[in-house]
PDB file of C-alpha atoms and ligand atoms in Angstrom:
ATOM      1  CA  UNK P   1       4.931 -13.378  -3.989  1.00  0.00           C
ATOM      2  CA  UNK P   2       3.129 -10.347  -2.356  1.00  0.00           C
ATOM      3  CA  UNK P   3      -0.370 -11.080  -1.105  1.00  0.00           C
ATOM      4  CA  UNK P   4      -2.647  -8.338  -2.540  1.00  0.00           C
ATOM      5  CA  UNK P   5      -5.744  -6.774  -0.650  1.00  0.00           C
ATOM      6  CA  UNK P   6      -8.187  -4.762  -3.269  1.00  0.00           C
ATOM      7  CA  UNK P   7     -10.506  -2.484  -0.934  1.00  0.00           C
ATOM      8  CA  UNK P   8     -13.627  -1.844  -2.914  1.00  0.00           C
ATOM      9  CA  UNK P   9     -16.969  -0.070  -2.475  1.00  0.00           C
ATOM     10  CA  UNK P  10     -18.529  -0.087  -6.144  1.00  0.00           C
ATOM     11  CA  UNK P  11     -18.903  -1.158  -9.504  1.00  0.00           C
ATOM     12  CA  UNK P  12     -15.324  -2.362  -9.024  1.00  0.00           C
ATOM     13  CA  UNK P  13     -13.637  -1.497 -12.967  1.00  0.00           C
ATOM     14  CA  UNK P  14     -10.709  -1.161 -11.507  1.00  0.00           C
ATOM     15  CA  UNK P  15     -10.644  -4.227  -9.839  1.00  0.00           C
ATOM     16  CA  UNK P  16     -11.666  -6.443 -13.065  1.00  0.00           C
ATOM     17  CA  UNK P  17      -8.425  -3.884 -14.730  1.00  0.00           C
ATOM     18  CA  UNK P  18      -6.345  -5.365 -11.773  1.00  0.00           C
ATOM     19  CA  UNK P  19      -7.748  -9.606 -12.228  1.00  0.00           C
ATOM     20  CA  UNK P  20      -7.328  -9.063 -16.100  1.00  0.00           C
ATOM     21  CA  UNK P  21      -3.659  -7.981 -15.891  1.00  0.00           C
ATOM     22  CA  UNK P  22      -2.853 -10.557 -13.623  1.00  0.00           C
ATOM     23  CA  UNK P  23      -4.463 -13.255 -15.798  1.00  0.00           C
ATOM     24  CA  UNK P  24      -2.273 -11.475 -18.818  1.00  0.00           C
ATOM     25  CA  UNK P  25       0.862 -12.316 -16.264  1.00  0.00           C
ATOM     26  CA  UNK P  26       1.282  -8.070 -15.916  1.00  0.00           C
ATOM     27  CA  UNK P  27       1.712  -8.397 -12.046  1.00  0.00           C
ATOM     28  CA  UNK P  28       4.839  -9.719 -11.524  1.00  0.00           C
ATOM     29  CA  UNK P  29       5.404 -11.292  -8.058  1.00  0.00           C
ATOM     30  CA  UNK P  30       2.477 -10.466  -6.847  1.00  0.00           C
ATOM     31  CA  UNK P  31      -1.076 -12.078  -6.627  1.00  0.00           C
ATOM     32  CA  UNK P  32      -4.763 -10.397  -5.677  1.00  0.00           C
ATOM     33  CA  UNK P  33      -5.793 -12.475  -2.336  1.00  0.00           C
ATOM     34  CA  UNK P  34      -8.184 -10.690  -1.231  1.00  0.00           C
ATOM     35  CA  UNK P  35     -10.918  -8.714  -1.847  1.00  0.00           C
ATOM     36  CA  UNK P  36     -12.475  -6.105   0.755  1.00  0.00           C
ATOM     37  CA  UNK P  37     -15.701  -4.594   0.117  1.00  0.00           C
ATOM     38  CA  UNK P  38     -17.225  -1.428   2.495  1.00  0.00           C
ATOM     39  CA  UNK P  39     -20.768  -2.474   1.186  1.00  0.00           C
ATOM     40  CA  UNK P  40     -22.346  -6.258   0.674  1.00  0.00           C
ATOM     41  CA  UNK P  41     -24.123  -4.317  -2.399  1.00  0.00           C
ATOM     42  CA  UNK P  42     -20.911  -3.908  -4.008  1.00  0.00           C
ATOM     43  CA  UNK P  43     -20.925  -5.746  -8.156  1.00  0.00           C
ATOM     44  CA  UNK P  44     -16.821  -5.449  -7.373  1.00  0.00           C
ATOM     45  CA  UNK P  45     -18.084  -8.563  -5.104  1.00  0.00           C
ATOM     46  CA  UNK P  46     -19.714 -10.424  -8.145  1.00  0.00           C
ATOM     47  CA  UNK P  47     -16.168  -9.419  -9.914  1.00  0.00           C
ATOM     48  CA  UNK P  48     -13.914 -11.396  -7.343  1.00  0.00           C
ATOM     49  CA  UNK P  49     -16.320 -14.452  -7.555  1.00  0.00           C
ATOM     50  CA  UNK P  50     -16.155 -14.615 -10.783  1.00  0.00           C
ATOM     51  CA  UNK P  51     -12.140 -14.991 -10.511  1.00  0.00           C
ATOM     52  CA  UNK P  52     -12.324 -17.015  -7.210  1.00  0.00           C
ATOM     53  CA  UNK P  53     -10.795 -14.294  -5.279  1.00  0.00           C
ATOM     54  CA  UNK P  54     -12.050 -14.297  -1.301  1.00  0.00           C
ATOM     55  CA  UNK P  55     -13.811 -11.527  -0.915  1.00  0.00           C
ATOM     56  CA  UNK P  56     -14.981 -10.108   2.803  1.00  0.00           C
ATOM     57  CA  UNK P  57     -17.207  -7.405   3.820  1.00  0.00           C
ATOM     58  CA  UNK P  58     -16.438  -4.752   6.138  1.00  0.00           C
ATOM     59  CA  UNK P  59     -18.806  -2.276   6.593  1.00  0.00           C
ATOM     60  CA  UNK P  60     -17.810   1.137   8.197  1.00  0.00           C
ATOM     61  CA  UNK P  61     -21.713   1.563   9.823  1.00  0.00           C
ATOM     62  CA  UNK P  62     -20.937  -1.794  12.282  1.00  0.00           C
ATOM     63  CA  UNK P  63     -18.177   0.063  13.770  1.00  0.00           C
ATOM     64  CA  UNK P  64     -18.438   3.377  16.485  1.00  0.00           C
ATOM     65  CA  UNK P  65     -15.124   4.933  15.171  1.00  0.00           C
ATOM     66  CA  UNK P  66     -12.799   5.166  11.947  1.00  0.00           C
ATOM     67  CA  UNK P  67     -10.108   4.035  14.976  1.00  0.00           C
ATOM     68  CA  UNK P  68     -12.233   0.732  15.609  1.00  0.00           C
ATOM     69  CA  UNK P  69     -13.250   0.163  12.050  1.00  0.00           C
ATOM     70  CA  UNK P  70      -9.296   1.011  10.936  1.00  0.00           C
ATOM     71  CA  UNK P  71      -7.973  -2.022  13.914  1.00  0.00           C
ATOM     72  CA  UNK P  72     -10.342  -4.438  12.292  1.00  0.00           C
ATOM     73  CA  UNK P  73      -9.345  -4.111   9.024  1.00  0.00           C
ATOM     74  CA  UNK P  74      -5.741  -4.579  10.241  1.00  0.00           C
ATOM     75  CA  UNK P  75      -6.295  -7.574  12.452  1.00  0.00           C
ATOM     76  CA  UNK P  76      -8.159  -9.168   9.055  1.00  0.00           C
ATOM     77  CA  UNK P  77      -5.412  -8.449   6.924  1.00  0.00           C
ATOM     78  CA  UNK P  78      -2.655  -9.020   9.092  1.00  0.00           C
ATOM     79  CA  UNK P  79      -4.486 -12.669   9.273  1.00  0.00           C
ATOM     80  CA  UNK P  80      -4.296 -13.144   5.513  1.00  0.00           C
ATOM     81  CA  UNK P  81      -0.520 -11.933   5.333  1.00  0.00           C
ATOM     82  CA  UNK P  82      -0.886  -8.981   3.226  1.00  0.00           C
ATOM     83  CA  UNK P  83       1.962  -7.431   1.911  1.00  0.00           C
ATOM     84  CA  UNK P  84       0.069  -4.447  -0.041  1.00  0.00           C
ATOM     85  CA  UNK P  85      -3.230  -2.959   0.067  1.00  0.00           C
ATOM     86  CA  UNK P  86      -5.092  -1.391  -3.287  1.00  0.00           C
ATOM     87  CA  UNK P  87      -7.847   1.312  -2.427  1.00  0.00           C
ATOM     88  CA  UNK P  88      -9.555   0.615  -6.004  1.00  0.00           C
ATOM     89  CA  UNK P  89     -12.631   3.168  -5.649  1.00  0.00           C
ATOM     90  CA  UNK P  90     -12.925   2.727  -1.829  1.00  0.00           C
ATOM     91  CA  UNK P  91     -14.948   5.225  -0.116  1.00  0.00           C
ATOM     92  CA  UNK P  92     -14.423   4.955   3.164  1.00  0.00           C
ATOM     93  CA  UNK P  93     -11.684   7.514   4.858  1.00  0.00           C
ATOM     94  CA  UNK P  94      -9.025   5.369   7.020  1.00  0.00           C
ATOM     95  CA  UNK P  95      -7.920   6.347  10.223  1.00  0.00           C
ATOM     96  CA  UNK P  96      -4.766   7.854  10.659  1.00  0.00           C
ATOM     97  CA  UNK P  97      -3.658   4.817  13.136  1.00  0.00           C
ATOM     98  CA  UNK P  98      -4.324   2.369  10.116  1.00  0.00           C
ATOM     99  CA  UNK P  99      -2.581   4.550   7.629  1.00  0.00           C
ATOM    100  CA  UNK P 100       0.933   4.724   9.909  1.00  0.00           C
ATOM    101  CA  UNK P 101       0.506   0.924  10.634  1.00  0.00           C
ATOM    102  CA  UNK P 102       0.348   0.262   6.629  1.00  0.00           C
ATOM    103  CA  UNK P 103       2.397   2.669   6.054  1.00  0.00           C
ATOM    104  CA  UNK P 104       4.199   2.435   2.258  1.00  0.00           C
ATOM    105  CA  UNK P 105       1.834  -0.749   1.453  1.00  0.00           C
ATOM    106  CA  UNK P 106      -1.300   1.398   0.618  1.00  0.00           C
ATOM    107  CA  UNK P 107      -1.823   2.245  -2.482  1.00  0.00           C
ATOM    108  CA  UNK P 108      -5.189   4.595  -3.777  1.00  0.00           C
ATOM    109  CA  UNK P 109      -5.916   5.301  -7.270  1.00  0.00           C
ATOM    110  CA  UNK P 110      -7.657   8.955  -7.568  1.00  0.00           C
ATOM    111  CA  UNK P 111      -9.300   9.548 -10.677  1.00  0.00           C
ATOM    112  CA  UNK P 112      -7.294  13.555 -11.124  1.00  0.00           C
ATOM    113  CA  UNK P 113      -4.094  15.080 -11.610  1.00  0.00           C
ATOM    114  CA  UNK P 114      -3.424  15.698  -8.005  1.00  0.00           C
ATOM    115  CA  UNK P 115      -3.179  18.162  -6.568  1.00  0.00           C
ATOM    116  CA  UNK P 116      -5.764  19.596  -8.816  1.00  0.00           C
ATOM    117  CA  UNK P 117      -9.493  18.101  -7.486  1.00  0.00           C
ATOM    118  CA  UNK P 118      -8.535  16.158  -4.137  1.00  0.00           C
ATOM    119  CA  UNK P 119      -8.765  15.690  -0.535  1.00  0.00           C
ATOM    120  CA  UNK P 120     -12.250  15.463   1.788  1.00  0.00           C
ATOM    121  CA  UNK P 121     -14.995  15.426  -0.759  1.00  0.00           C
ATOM    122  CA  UNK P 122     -13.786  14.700  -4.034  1.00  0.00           C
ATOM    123  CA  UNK P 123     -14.507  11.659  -4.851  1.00  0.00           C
ATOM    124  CA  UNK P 124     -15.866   9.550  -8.120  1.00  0.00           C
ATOM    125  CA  UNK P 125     -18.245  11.605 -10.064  1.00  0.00           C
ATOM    126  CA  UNK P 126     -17.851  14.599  -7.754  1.00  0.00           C
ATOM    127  CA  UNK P 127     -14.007  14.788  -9.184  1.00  0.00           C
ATOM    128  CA  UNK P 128     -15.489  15.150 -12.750  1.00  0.00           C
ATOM    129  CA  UNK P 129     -18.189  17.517 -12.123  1.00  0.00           C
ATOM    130  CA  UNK P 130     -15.496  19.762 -10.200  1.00  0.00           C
ATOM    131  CA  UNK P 131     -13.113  19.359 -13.016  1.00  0.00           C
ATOM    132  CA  UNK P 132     -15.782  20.440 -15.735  1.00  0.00           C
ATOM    133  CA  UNK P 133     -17.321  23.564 -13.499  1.00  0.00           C
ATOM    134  CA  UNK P 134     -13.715  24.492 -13.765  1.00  0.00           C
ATOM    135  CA  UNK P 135     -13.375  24.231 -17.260  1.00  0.00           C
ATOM    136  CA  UNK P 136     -10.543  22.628 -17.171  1.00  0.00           C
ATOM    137  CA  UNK P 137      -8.732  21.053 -20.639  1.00  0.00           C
ATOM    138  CA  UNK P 138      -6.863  18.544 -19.288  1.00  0.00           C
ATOM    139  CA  UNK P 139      -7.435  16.526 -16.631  1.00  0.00           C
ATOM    140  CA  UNK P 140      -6.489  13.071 -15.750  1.00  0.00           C
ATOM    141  CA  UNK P 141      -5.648   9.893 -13.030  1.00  0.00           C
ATOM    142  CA  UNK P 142      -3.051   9.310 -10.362  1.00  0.00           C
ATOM    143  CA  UNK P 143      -1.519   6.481  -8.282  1.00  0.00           C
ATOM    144  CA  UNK P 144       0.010   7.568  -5.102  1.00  0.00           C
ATOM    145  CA  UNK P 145       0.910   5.970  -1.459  1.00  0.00           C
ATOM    146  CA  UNK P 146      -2.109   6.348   1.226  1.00  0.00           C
ATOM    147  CA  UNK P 147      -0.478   8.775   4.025  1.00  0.00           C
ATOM    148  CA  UNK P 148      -2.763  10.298   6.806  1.00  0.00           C
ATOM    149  CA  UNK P 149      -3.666  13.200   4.521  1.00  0.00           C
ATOM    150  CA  UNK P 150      -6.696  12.697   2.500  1.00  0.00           C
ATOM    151  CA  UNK P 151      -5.069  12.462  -1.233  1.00  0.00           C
ATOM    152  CA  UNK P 152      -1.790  13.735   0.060  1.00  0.00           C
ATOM    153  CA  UNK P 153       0.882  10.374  -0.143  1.00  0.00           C
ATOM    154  CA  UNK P 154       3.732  10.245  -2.301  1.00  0.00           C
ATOM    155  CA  UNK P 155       2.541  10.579  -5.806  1.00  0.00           C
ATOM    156  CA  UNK P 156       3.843   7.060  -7.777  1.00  0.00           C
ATOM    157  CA  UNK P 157       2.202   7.247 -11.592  1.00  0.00           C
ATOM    158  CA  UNK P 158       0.046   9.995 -12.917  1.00  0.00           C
ATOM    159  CA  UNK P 159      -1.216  10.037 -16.610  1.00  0.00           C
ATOM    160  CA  UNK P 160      -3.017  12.997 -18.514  1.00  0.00           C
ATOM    161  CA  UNK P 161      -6.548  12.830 -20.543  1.00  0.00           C
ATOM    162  CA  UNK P 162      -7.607  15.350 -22.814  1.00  0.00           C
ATOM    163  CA  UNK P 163     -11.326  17.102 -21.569  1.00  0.00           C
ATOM    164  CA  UNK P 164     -13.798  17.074 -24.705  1.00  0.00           C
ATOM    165  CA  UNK P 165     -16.032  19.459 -25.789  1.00  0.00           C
ATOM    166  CA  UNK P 166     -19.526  18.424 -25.018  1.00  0.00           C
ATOM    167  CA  UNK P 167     -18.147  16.268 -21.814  1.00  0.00           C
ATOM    168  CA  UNK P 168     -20.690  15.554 -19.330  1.00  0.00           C
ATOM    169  CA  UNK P 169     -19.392  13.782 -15.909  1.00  0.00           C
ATOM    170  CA  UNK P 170     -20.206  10.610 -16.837  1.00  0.00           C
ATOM    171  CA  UNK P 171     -18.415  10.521 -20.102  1.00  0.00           C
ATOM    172  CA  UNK P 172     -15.518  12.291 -18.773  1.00  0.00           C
ATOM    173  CA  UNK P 173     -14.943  10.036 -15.933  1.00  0.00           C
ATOM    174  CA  UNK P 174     -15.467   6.737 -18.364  1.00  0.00           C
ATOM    175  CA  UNK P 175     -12.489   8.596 -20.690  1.00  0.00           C
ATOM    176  CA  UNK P 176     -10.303   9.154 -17.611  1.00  0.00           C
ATOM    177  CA  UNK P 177     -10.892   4.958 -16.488  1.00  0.00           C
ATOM    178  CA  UNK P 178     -10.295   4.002 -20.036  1.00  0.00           C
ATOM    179  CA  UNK P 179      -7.520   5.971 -21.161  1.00  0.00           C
ATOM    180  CA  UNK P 180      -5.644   6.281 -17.239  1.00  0.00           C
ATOM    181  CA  UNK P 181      -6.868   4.475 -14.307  1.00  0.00           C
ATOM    182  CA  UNK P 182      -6.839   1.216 -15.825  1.00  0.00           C
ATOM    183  CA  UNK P 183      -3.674   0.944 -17.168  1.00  0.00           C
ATOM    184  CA  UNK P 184      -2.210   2.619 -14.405  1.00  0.00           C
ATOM    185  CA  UNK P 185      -2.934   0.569 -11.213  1.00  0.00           C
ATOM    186  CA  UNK P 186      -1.842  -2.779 -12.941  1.00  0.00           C
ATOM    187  CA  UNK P 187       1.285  -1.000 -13.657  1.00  0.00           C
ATOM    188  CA  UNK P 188       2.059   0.804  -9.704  1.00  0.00           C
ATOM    189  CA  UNK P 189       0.995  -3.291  -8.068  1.00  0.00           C
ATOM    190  CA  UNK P 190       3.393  -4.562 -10.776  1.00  0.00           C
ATOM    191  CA  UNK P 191       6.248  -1.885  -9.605  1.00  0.00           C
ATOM    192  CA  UNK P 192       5.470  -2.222  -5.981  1.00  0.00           C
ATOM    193  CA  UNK P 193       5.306  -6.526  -5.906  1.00  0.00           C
ATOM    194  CA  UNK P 194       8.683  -6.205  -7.659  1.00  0.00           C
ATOM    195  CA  UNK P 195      10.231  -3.648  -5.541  1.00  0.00           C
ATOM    196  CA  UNK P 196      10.801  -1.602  -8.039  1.00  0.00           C
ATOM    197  CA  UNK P 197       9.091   1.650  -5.934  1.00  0.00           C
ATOM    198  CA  UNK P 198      12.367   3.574  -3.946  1.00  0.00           C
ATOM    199  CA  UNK P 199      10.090   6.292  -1.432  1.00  0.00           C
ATOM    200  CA  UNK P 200      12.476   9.316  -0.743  1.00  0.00           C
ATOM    201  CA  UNK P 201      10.502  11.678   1.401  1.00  0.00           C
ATOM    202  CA  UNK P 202       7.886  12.842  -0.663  1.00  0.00           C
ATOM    203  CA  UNK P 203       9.430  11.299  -3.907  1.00  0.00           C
ATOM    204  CA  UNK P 204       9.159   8.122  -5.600  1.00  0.00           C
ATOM    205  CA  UNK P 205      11.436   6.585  -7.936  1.00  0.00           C
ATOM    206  CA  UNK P 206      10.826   3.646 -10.199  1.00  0.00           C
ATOM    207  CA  UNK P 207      13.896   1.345 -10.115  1.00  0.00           C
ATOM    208  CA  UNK P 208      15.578   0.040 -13.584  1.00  0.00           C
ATOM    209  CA  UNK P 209      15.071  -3.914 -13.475  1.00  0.00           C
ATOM    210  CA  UNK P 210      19.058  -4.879 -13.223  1.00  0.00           C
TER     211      UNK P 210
HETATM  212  C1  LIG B   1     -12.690   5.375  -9.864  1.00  0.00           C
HETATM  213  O1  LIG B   1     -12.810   6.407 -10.806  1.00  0.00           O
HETATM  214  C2  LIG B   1     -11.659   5.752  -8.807  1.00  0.00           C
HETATM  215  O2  LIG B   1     -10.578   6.462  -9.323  1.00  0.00           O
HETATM  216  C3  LIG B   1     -12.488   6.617  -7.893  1.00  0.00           C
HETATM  217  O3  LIG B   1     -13.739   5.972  -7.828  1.00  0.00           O
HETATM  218  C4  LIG B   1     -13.964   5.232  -9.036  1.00  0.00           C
HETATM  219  C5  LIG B   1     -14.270   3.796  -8.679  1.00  0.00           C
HETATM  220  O4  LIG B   1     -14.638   3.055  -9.810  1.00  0.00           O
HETATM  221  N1  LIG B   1     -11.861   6.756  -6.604  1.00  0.00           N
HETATM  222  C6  LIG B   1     -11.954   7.860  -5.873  1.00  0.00           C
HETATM  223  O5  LIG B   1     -12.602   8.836  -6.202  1.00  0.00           O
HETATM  224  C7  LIG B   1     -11.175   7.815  -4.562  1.00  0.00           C
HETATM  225  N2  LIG B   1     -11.036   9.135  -4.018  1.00  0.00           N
HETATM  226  P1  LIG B   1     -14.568   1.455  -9.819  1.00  0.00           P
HETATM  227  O6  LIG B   1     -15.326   0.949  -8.587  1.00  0.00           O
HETATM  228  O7  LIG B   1     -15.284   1.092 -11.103  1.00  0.00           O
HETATM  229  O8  LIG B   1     -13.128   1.040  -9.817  1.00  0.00           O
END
């Protein structure tokens, strides 16, 4: 079984997608351990409680440096045994030291077709509003392995949403949760816990179960 580490910093959707498909049985040989919060405001905290998951704060303002806040989230997770870590709408940028530590057990979920609306700046609502002032038809999730570039990992999963006319932000980015980000995360921490994910480079390729 991999031991699972969700890193959260909001309302925490994804994270109830991730408890629900593991309560379905959808994560195979895996199981959510942990949860990490950047804020003690977080609801994604009321989410783990609700499914007994530990949950831990970590807040990026009781640390002087991404480098000092980026060892202590190692040293914690190294504790619990963590085999894979799931940025689920985490808002905090990790250091590049934490990101070659971890690397090819990070996993972020980014709520565009990368590489269209990504990197420093766009995140959550931001990524809609961007994707709207560019009048854009299509637009979309993707999964892809944390590297030291902001949005810039190997790309695992992506999955396209139509834009509607009449879209505002908000409505866009519930489409884009709904109809990609949801099903998608379950589906990369299912891949990944069964080592199904083969990284060549900047490739990934989804191993056939024998
Ligand atoms: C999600 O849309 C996620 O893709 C996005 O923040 C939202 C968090 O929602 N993440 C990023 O923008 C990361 N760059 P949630 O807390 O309800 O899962």
């Amino acid at each position: 079984m991999v031991k699972i580490a969700v890193m959260v910093s909001g309302g925490g959707t994804n994270l109830q997608a991730l408890i629900d498909a593991e309560t379905r049985g959808e994560i195979r040989n895996g199981e959510i351990s942990a949860v990490i919060s950047s804020s003690p405001d977080a609801y994604a905290l009321e989410r783990a409680k609700c499914a007994f998951i530990p949950s831990y704060v970590l807040r990026r303002r009781d640390f002087g440096s991404a480098e000092a806040y980026g060892e202590a989230l190692a040293e914690m997770l190294e504790q619990l045994g963590i085999g894979l870590v799931v940025l689920a709408g985490f808002m905090t940028v990790l250091s590049p030291a934490f990101c070659r530590r971890f690397e090819g057990r990070i996993i972020n979920i980014h709520p565009s077709l990368i590489p269209s609306f990504c990197g420093p700046g766009f995140y959550g609502l931001h990524v809609h509003e961007a994707a709207l002032a560019k009048g854009v038809k299509v637009t979309g999730a993707t999964v892809h392995f944390v590297s030291e570039v902001v949005d810039g990992g190997a790309i695992i999963l992506q999955k396209a949403v139509a834009v509607q006319p009449g879209d505002t932000p908000e409505t866009l980015q519930r489409r884009v949760m709904e109809e990609a980000e949801w099903q998608l995360l379950p589906r990369a921490v299912s891949l990944f816990c069964e080592g199904r994910l083969q990284t060549q480079g900047n490739l990934v390729n989804i191993l056939d179960v024998g």
